[in-house]
Short mmCIF file of C-alpha atoms and ligand atoms in Angstrom, two decimals:
data_model
loop_
_atom_site.label_atom_id
_atom_site.label_comp_id
_atom_site.label_asym_id
_atom_site.label_seq_id
_atom_site.Cartn_x
_atom_site.Cartn_y
_atom_site.Cartn_z
CA MET A 1 -0.04 -0.02 -0.01
CA HIS A 2 1.28 3.49 -0.91
CA ASP A 3 2.71 5.28 2.17
CA THR A 4 0.36 8.26 2.04
CA LEU A 5 -2.56 5.97 1.61
CA MET A 6 -1.59 3.95 4.57
CA ARG A 7 -1.10 6.98 6.73
CA THR A 8 -4.38 8.71 5.77
CA ASN A 9 -6.04 5.32 6.41
CA ALA A 10 -5.41 6.06 10.17
CA LEU A 11 -8.03 8.75 9.85
CA ASN A 12 -10.61 6.50 8.20
CA ALA A 13 -12.82 5.96 11.14
CA GLU A 14 -12.90 9.67 11.91
CA MET A 15 -13.70 10.51 8.21
CA ILE A 16 -16.56 7.89 8.29
CA ASN A 17 -18.00 9.63 11.44
CA TRP A 18 -17.82 13.09 9.85
CA ARG A 19 -19.46 11.75 6.72
CA HIS A 20 -22.28 9.99 8.47
CA ASP A 21 -22.88 13.10 10.58
CA PHE A 22 -23.13 15.31 7.50
CA HIS A 23 -25.31 12.70 5.81
CA GLN A 24 -27.78 12.77 8.75
CA TYR A 25 -28.05 16.57 8.63
CA PRO A 26 -28.07 17.52 4.94
CA GLU A 27 -28.56 21.24 4.07
CA LEU A 28 -29.56 22.83 0.80
CA GLY A 29 -27.38 25.42 -1.08
CA PHE A 30 -26.59 28.64 0.89
CA GLN A 31 -28.20 27.02 3.97
CA GLU A 32 -25.20 24.97 4.99
CA TYR A 33 -24.94 26.66 8.41
CA ARG A 34 -24.52 23.54 10.53
CA THR A 35 -22.19 21.86 8.04
CA ALA A 36 -20.07 24.96 7.80
CA SER A 37 -19.84 25.36 11.58
CA VAL A 38 -18.80 21.62 11.94
CA VAL A 39 -16.14 22.13 9.21
CA ALA A 40 -14.88 25.43 10.79
CA GLU A 41 -14.71 23.87 14.28
CA GLN A 42 -12.79 20.83 12.97
CA LEU A 43 -10.37 22.96 10.92
CA ARG A 44 -9.68 25.12 14.00
CA SER A 45 -9.07 22.07 16.16
CA PHE A 46 -6.38 20.91 13.63
CA GLY A 47 -4.70 24.26 14.08
CA LEU A 48 -5.67 25.95 10.75
CA GLU A 49 -6.53 29.58 10.25
CA VAL A 50 -10.34 29.54 9.56
CA HIS A 51 -12.52 32.09 7.65
CA GLU A 52 -16.28 31.63 7.66
CA GLY A 53 -19.20 33.25 5.72
CA ILE A 54 -17.33 33.51 2.31
CA GLY A 55 -19.93 33.37 -0.43
CA LYS A 56 -22.57 33.28 2.39
CA THR A 57 -21.97 29.82 3.91
CA GLY A 58 -18.52 28.96 2.42
CA VAL A 59 -15.57 28.16 4.72
CA VAL A 60 -11.79 28.55 3.93
CA GLY A 61 -9.03 26.92 6.02
CA VAL A 62 -5.43 27.99 5.51
CA LEU A 63 -2.47 25.88 6.36
CA LYS A 64 0.99 27.40 5.84
CA ARG A 65 4.45 25.87 6.20
CA GLY A 66 7.81 27.35 5.65
CA ASN A 67 8.45 30.47 3.60
CA GLY A 68 7.43 29.20 0.17
CA THR A 69 5.23 31.49 -1.88
CA LYS A 70 3.49 28.77 -3.82
CA SER A 71 -0.16 28.02 -2.84
CA ILE A 72 -2.78 25.56 -4.04
CA GLY A 73 -6.52 25.41 -3.47
CA LEU A 74 -8.30 22.17 -2.68
CA ARG A 75 -12.06 22.31 -2.94
CA ALA A 76 -14.98 20.32 -1.55
CA ASP A 77 -18.68 21.02 -1.99
CA MET A 78 -21.06 20.92 1.08
CA ASP A 79 -24.65 21.11 -0.14
CA ALA A 80 -27.34 18.48 -0.42
CA LEU A 81 -30.41 18.05 -2.67
CA ALA A 82 -34.16 18.37 -2.17
CA ILE A 83 -34.75 14.62 -2.36
CA THR A 84 -36.36 12.31 0.19
CA GLU A 85 -33.90 9.59 1.07
CA ALA A 86 -35.10 6.00 0.43
CA ASN A 87 -32.30 4.35 2.37
CA GLU A 88 -32.92 2.82 5.79
CA PHE A 89 -29.39 2.71 7.31
CA ALA A 90 -28.51 4.27 10.65
CA HIS A 91 -26.98 7.40 9.08
CA LYS A 92 -30.10 8.12 6.97
CA SER A 93 -31.14 11.76 6.64
CA ARG A 94 -32.91 13.31 9.55
CA HIS A 95 -34.02 16.25 7.47
CA ASP A 96 -37.31 15.54 5.67
CA GLY A 97 -37.06 15.96 1.93
CA GLN A 98 -33.37 16.70 1.99
CA MET A 99 -30.56 14.26 1.25
CA HIS A 100 -26.87 14.05 0.36
CA ALA A 101 -27.60 12.20 -2.87
CA CYS A 102 -24.54 13.52 -4.63
CA GLY A 103 -21.87 12.48 -2.09
CA HIS A 104 -20.92 16.05 -1.05
CA ASP A 105 -20.97 14.64 2.61
CA GLY A 106 -18.08 12.41 1.50
CA HIS A 107 -16.10 15.16 -0.41
CA THR A 108 -16.31 17.33 2.82
CA ALA A 109 -15.22 14.50 5.03
CA MET A 110 -12.30 13.60 2.69
CA LEU A 111 -10.99 17.15 2.55
CA LEU A 112 -11.32 17.47 6.37
CA GLY A 113 -9.31 14.19 6.66
CA ALA A 114 -6.61 15.66 4.31
CA ALA A 115 -6.53 18.81 6.34
CA LYS A 116 -6.02 16.98 9.57
CA TYR A 117 -3.39 14.67 8.03
CA LEU A 118 -1.43 17.68 6.56
CA ALA A 119 -1.69 19.70 9.75
CA GLU A 120 -0.15 16.75 11.62
CA ASN A 121 2.24 15.24 9.10
CA GLY A 122 2.60 17.85 6.25
CA GLN A 123 6.16 18.16 5.09
CA PHE A 124 5.59 20.91 2.59
CA ASP A 125 6.67 24.50 1.82
CA GLY A 126 3.93 26.91 0.98
CA THR A 127 0.23 27.44 1.53
CA VAL A 128 -2.71 25.11 1.20
CA VAL A 129 -6.13 26.75 0.90
CA PHE A 130 -8.95 24.40 1.84
CA ILE A 131 -12.14 25.63 0.14
CA PHE A 132 -15.46 24.31 1.43
CA GLN A 133 -17.96 25.76 -1.05
CA PRO A 134 -21.77 26.13 -0.66
CA ALA A 135 -24.49 25.69 -3.26
CA GLU A 136 -22.79 23.49 -5.89
CA GLU A 137 -25.98 21.83 -7.06
CA HIS A 138 -27.48 24.99 -8.61
CA GLY A 139 -24.15 26.38 -9.87
CA LYS A 140 -24.14 29.41 -7.67
CA GLY A 141 -21.68 28.74 -4.80
CA ALA A 142 -18.37 29.06 -6.58
CA LEU A 143 -19.28 32.33 -8.11
CA ALA A 144 -20.54 33.63 -4.77
CA MET A 145 -17.16 32.83 -3.22
CA ILE A 146 -15.26 34.38 -6.17
CA GLU A 147 -17.44 37.55 -5.97
CA ASP A 148 -16.74 37.61 -2.25
CA GLY A 149 -13.08 37.88 -3.09
CA VAL A 150 -11.92 34.37 -2.08
CA PHE A 151 -8.88 34.45 -4.46
CA GLU A 152 -7.89 38.01 -3.60
CA ARG A 153 -7.92 37.10 0.09
CA PHE A 154 -6.37 33.62 -0.41
CA PRO A 155 -4.48 33.62 -3.68
CA VAL A 156 -3.71 30.22 -5.13
CA THR A 157 -1.85 29.35 -8.33
CA ALA A 158 -4.05 26.32 -9.09
CA ILE A 159 -7.24 24.74 -7.77
CA TYR A 160 -8.29 21.04 -7.69
CA GLY A 161 -11.60 19.33 -6.99
CA ILE A 162 -12.73 15.79 -6.54
CA HIS A 163 -16.21 14.32 -7.33
CA ASN A 164 -17.16 10.70 -6.73
CA MET A 165 -18.33 8.78 -9.71
CA PRO A 166 -20.78 5.89 -9.48
CA SER A 167 -20.18 3.28 -12.26
CA LEU A 168 -16.40 3.80 -12.00
CA ALA A 169 -14.69 1.06 -10.00
CA THR A 170 -14.20 1.81 -6.31
CA GLY A 171 -11.07 3.94 -5.79
CA HIS A 172 -10.21 4.29 -9.53
CA PHE A 173 -9.57 7.81 -10.93
CA ALA A 174 -10.88 9.29 -14.17
CA ILE A 175 -9.15 12.54 -15.31
CA ARG A 176 -8.71 14.34 -18.66
CA SER A 177 -7.15 17.53 -19.92
CA GLY A 178 -9.63 19.88 -21.57
CA PRO A 179 -13.43 19.82 -21.08
CA ILE A 180 -14.51 17.13 -18.60
CA MET A 181 -18.10 18.44 -17.74
CA ALA A 182 -20.45 20.37 -19.94
CA CYS A 183 -22.08 23.81 -19.46
CA GLU A 184 -25.75 23.96 -18.70
CA ASP A 185 -28.15 26.41 -20.23
CA ASN A 186 -31.94 26.60 -19.64
CA PHE A 187 -34.65 27.93 -21.85
CA GLU A 188 -38.34 28.84 -21.74
CA ILE A 189 -40.36 29.25 -24.92
CA VAL A 190 -43.92 30.53 -24.60
CA ILE A 191 -45.93 30.06 -27.80
CA HIS A 192 -48.94 32.30 -28.10
CA GLY A 193 -51.65 31.00 -30.37
CA LYS A 194 -55.36 31.72 -30.43
CA GLY A 195 -57.82 29.60 -28.43
CA SER A 196 -60.84 28.09 -29.99
CA HIS A 197 -63.37 25.24 -29.90
CA ALA A 198 -61.69 21.93 -30.56
CA ALA A 199 -64.23 21.30 -33.37
CA LEU A 200 -63.46 24.64 -35.04
CA PRO A 201 -59.63 24.81 -35.38
CA HIS A 202 -59.92 27.15 -38.42
CA LEU A 203 -61.00 29.99 -36.04
CA GLY A 204 -57.85 29.62 -33.81
CA ILE A 205 -54.10 29.16 -33.98
CA ASP A 206 -53.27 25.88 -32.27
CA PRO A 207 -50.10 26.35 -30.16
CA ILE A 208 -49.91 22.55 -29.46
CA VAL A 209 -49.25 21.87 -33.14
CA VAL A 210 -46.77 24.69 -33.24
CA GLY A 211 -45.12 23.47 -30.06
CA ALA A 212 -44.97 19.81 -31.30
CA GLU A 213 -43.23 20.99 -34.47
CA ILE A 214 -40.75 23.12 -32.56
CA VAL A 215 -39.88 20.14 -30.25
CA THR A 216 -39.08 18.01 -33.23
CA SER A 217 -37.26 20.63 -35.19
CA LEU A 218 -34.96 21.69 -32.28
CA GLN A 219 -33.36 18.25 -32.52
CA SER A 220 -32.11 19.13 -36.06
CA ILE A 221 -29.74 21.74 -34.47
CA ILE A 222 -27.66 18.90 -33.07
CA SER A 223 -27.87 16.68 -36.14
CA ARG A 224 -27.74 19.34 -38.92
CA THR A 225 -26.47 22.65 -37.63
CA LEU A 226 -23.51 21.65 -35.37
CA ASN A 227 -20.34 20.09 -36.71
CA PRO A 228 -20.84 16.34 -36.16
CA VAL A 229 -17.58 16.13 -34.22
CA ASP A 230 -18.79 18.75 -31.69
CA ASN A 231 -21.05 17.80 -28.80
CA GLY A 232 -24.31 19.20 -27.72
CA VAL A 233 -27.63 18.19 -26.17
CA ILE A 234 -31.01 19.92 -26.38
CA SER A 235 -33.70 18.40 -24.19
CA VAL A 236 -37.22 19.75 -24.05
CA THR A 237 -38.21 18.52 -20.52
CA ASP A 238 -41.46 20.31 -20.13
CA PHE A 239 -44.46 20.79 -22.39
CA SER A 240 -47.09 22.65 -20.39
CA VAL A 241 -50.73 23.46 -21.37
CA ALA A 242 -53.60 24.62 -19.28
CA ALA A 243 -55.73 21.88 -20.91
CA THR A 244 -59.42 21.26 -21.35
CA ARG A 245 -60.29 18.33 -23.45
CA ASN A 246 -62.46 20.02 -26.12
CA VAL A 247 -60.57 23.39 -26.24
CA ILE A 248 -57.62 24.48 -28.32
CA PRO A 249 -55.64 26.46 -25.79
CA GLU A 250 -54.29 30.05 -25.92
CA LYS A 251 -50.61 29.10 -25.23
CA VAL A 252 -48.07 26.37 -24.65
CA ILE A 253 -44.90 26.68 -22.51
CA LEU A 254 -41.92 24.59 -23.47
CA ARG A 255 -38.98 24.39 -21.05
CA GLY A 256 -35.75 22.55 -21.26
CA ASP A 257 -31.96 22.27 -20.95
CA VAL A 258 -28.99 22.62 -23.25
CA ARG A 259 -25.46 21.07 -22.67
CA ALA A 260 -22.30 21.87 -24.66
CA PHE A 261 -18.57 22.26 -24.02
CA THR A 262 -17.69 25.67 -25.52
CA PRO A 263 -19.14 29.16 -25.51
CA ASP A 264 -19.16 29.10 -29.31
CA ILE A 265 -21.40 26.03 -29.47
CA GLN A 266 -23.61 27.48 -26.74
CA ALA A 267 -24.09 30.63 -28.83
CA ARG A 268 -24.78 28.68 -32.02
CA ILE A 269 -27.34 26.56 -30.28
CA GLU A 270 -29.08 29.61 -28.69
CA SER A 271 -29.31 31.53 -32.03
CA SER A 272 -30.42 28.48 -33.93
CA MET A 273 -33.08 27.69 -31.38
CA GLU A 274 -34.55 31.14 -31.63
CA ARG A 275 -34.40 31.04 -35.51
CA ILE A 276 -36.45 27.76 -35.52
CA VAL A 277 -38.92 29.01 -32.91
CA SER A 278 -39.38 32.34 -34.86
CA GLY A 279 -39.70 30.64 -38.21
CA ILE A 280 -42.25 27.98 -37.16
CA CYS A 281 -44.34 30.53 -35.17
CA ALA A 282 -44.36 32.85 -38.21
CA ALA A 283 -45.46 29.94 -40.41
CA TYR A 284 -48.51 29.36 -38.23
CA GLY A 285 -49.26 32.96 -37.34
CA ALA A 286 -48.34 32.39 -33.73
CA THR A 287 -46.03 34.67 -31.64
CA TYR A 288 -43.55 33.69 -28.90
CA ASP A 289 -41.32 34.70 -26.02
CA PHE A 290 -37.93 33.10 -25.90
CA VAL A 291 -35.75 33.15 -22.74
CA TYR A 292 -32.36 31.53 -22.73
CA THR A 293 -30.16 31.55 -19.63
CA ARG A 294 -26.71 30.39 -18.86
CA GLU A 295 -26.53 28.45 -15.58
CA PHE A 296 -23.24 26.52 -15.46
CA VAL A 297 -20.09 27.11 -17.42
CA ALA A 298 -18.20 23.98 -18.81
CA THR A 299 -15.56 22.54 -16.54
CA ILE A 300 -12.32 22.69 -18.50
CA ASN A 301 -9.17 21.21 -16.95
CA SER A 302 -5.88 22.84 -17.85
CA GLU A 303 -3.29 20.54 -19.25
CA PRO A 304 -0.36 20.90 -16.77
CA GLU A 305 -2.66 20.47 -13.82
CA ALA A 306 -4.44 17.50 -15.40
CA ASP A 307 -0.96 15.95 -15.92
CA ILE A 308 -0.15 16.59 -12.27
CA ALA A 309 -3.43 15.10 -11.09
CA VAL A 310 -2.77 11.95 -13.20
CA ALA A 311 0.75 11.53 -11.77
CA VAL A 312 -0.60 11.98 -8.23
CA ALA A 313 -3.42 9.46 -8.81
CA ARG A 314 -0.93 6.95 -10.27
CA GLU A 315 1.23 7.33 -7.12
CA ILE A 316 -1.76 6.53 -4.95
CA VAL A 317 -3.59 3.67 -6.74
CA GLY A 318 -1.06 2.64 -9.47
CA ASP A 319 -1.29 2.91 -13.22
CA ASP A 320 -4.08 0.44 -13.58
CA GLY A 321 -6.41 2.43 -11.42
CA VAL A 322 -6.14 5.72 -13.41
CA TYR A 323 -7.90 6.59 -16.66
CA ALA A 324 -5.71 9.49 -17.83
CA ASP A 325 -7.93 10.45 -20.76
CA CYS A 326 -11.42 9.63 -19.70
CA ALA A 327 -14.49 10.49 -21.80
CA PRO A 328 -16.11 13.86 -20.95
CA ILE A 329 -19.53 13.93 -19.31
CA MET A 330 -22.49 16.10 -20.49
CA ALA A 331 -23.57 16.78 -16.81
CA SER A 332 -22.44 20.06 -15.30
CA GLU A 333 -20.44 21.13 -12.30
CA ASP A 334 -20.05 24.45 -10.45
CA PHE A 335 -16.29 23.86 -10.27
CA GLY A 336 -16.13 25.16 -13.86
CA PHE A 337 -16.39 28.74 -12.50
CA PHE A 338 -13.28 28.25 -10.48
CA LEU A 339 -11.52 26.93 -13.55
CA ASN A 340 -12.66 30.08 -15.51
CA HIS A 341 -10.45 32.12 -13.08
CA LEU A 342 -7.59 29.71 -12.46
CA PRO A 343 -5.78 26.81 -13.91
CA GLY A 344 -6.68 23.52 -12.19
CA CYS A 345 -8.12 20.10 -12.53
CA TYR A 346 -11.43 18.42 -11.57
CA VAL A 347 -10.92 14.70 -10.88
CA LEU A 348 -13.47 11.92 -10.81
CA LEU A 349 -13.03 9.20 -8.09
CA GLY A 350 -14.91 5.87 -8.53
CA ASN A 351 -17.66 5.28 -6.15
CA GLY A 352 -18.01 1.68 -7.35
CA GLY A 353 -19.16 -0.01 -10.49
CA GLU A 354 -21.11 -2.83 -8.74
CA GLY A 355 -23.31 -2.99 -5.68
CA PRO A 356 -24.50 0.09 -3.71
CA GLY A 357 -21.53 2.29 -4.91
CA GLY A 358 -22.87 2.04 -8.43
CA CYS A 359 -26.16 3.61 -7.66
CA GLY A 360 -26.46 6.83 -9.62
CA LEU A 361 -25.99 10.38 -8.28
CA HIS A 362 -29.25 12.17 -7.31
CA SER A 363 -31.04 8.81 -6.72
CA PRO A 364 -32.91 8.52 -3.42
CA HIS A 365 -31.02 5.18 -2.92
CA TYR A 366 -27.58 6.76 -3.47
CA ASP A 367 -24.87 6.67 -0.74
CA PHE A 368 -21.22 7.81 -0.83
CA ASN A 369 -18.91 4.86 -0.57
CA ASN A 370 -16.87 5.00 2.73
CA GLU A 371 -14.12 2.86 1.07
CA ILE A 372 -12.95 5.85 -1.00
CA LEU A 373 -12.54 8.33 1.79
CA THR A 374 -8.95 7.25 2.33
CA THR A 375 -8.19 7.26 -1.31
CA GLY A 376 -9.51 10.79 -1.72
CA ALA A 377 -7.71 12.11 1.36
CA ALA A 378 -4.47 10.40 0.21
CA PHE A 379 -4.85 12.09 -3.23
CA TRP A 380 -5.18 15.49 -1.54
CA ALA A 381 -2.18 14.84 0.76
CA GLN A 382 0.08 13.56 -2.05
CA LEU A 383 -0.92 16.47 -4.31
CA VAL A 384 0.23 18.88 -1.59
CA HIS A 385 3.45 17.00 -1.05
CA ASP A 386 4.25 16.87 -4.74
CA GLN A 387 3.23 20.48 -5.55
CA LEU A 388 4.62 22.17 -2.42
CA ASN A 389 7.67 20.13 -2.25
CA PRO A 390 10.43 21.94 -0.41
CA GLU A 391 13.08 20.07 -2.51
CA ALA A 392 11.36 21.03 -5.92
CA GLY A 393 13.48 24.15 -6.00
CA ASP A 394 10.94 26.64 -7.01
CA THR A 395 11.47 28.70 -3.87
CA ALA A 396 14.63 29.63 -2.03
CA SER A 397 13.29 28.69 1.31
CA ALA A 398 14.67 25.93 3.47
CA SER A 399 12.68 22.79 3.97
CA VAL A 400 10.54 22.55 7.10
ZN1 ZN B 501 -22.18 16.65 -6.80
ZN1 ZN B 502 -25.25 16.66 -7.76
#
């Protein structure tokens, strides 16, 4: 077993306790008051300098060694989801309708474990900034911390994040340089027709027929407008009508979700959507309102930091446990906002391909796999040792 892995393993029971505690008391985005205060209290007990209330409920812990000027940011997310847990184990959620169904309880526990390990054993020269962010799920927490000046107050040269990944074997790593998670845009299209009797359609303008044609035609953007080697998804997820069986309604509302990897493709999808909506509505004599919003940016790993993450992961679990050029995922991640400001890398850590660990994120049956707490903490510790290595020669300071 790798040395760092063996030593972080000594904190395993403690990490499990923290994780189960967070799991029992999940909190939604920007309401992580209890979680943040437990995190802050623990960090203080390890001897870190602690700053609370950054980006509303975010917490930053700072651990400095030696005189080195290099600093790196390690990030965990703390928020839960508005899902009623279907599990029956002892650490089941005690907050009705709220649940850690995305494993942020595990991410927070893992980073606490790394902070404790590094405070007690860290042989490094420089500054580690532990970033516990709120409100990842709705893509608002990273920006809130950035706008609150987190990187002016705690400058870092690079930032790293870990997310667990069901369907990836327990403790394996998947990493890639370039886009790893997509952006998310949302849209709402209101089609205004003209209501009439169901038996007298010639007296109205049927927004359901217009809406049906729009839903079908929007898919042609992916297949006919984008370059086939580019990626994009358009999903109409809501087709709402205030319906009465024998009435052609006044209006239809379509809502949905778009994913892509680059601002250029986002812009092409947005303009193509409006062109199709406008053209089809005009053809039928209907009018429309079109609202398109950008919710998450794409998560794009920088190449040097992706290489660093791959090397660290290989040190921890060996070459066979690391996919160094994994396929990107069309889901989205708030960490992308951090990577818009700084170089860095977002790393996926296998929650388990088989058994409970393979249960999908955001499922009421999901649970973070305790077996990977040590792997994640060891990755964090090794990353700090490698990047803030007093012998690496990028500062003139003596080793600690
Ligand atoms: Zn998540
Ligand atoms: Zn999630």
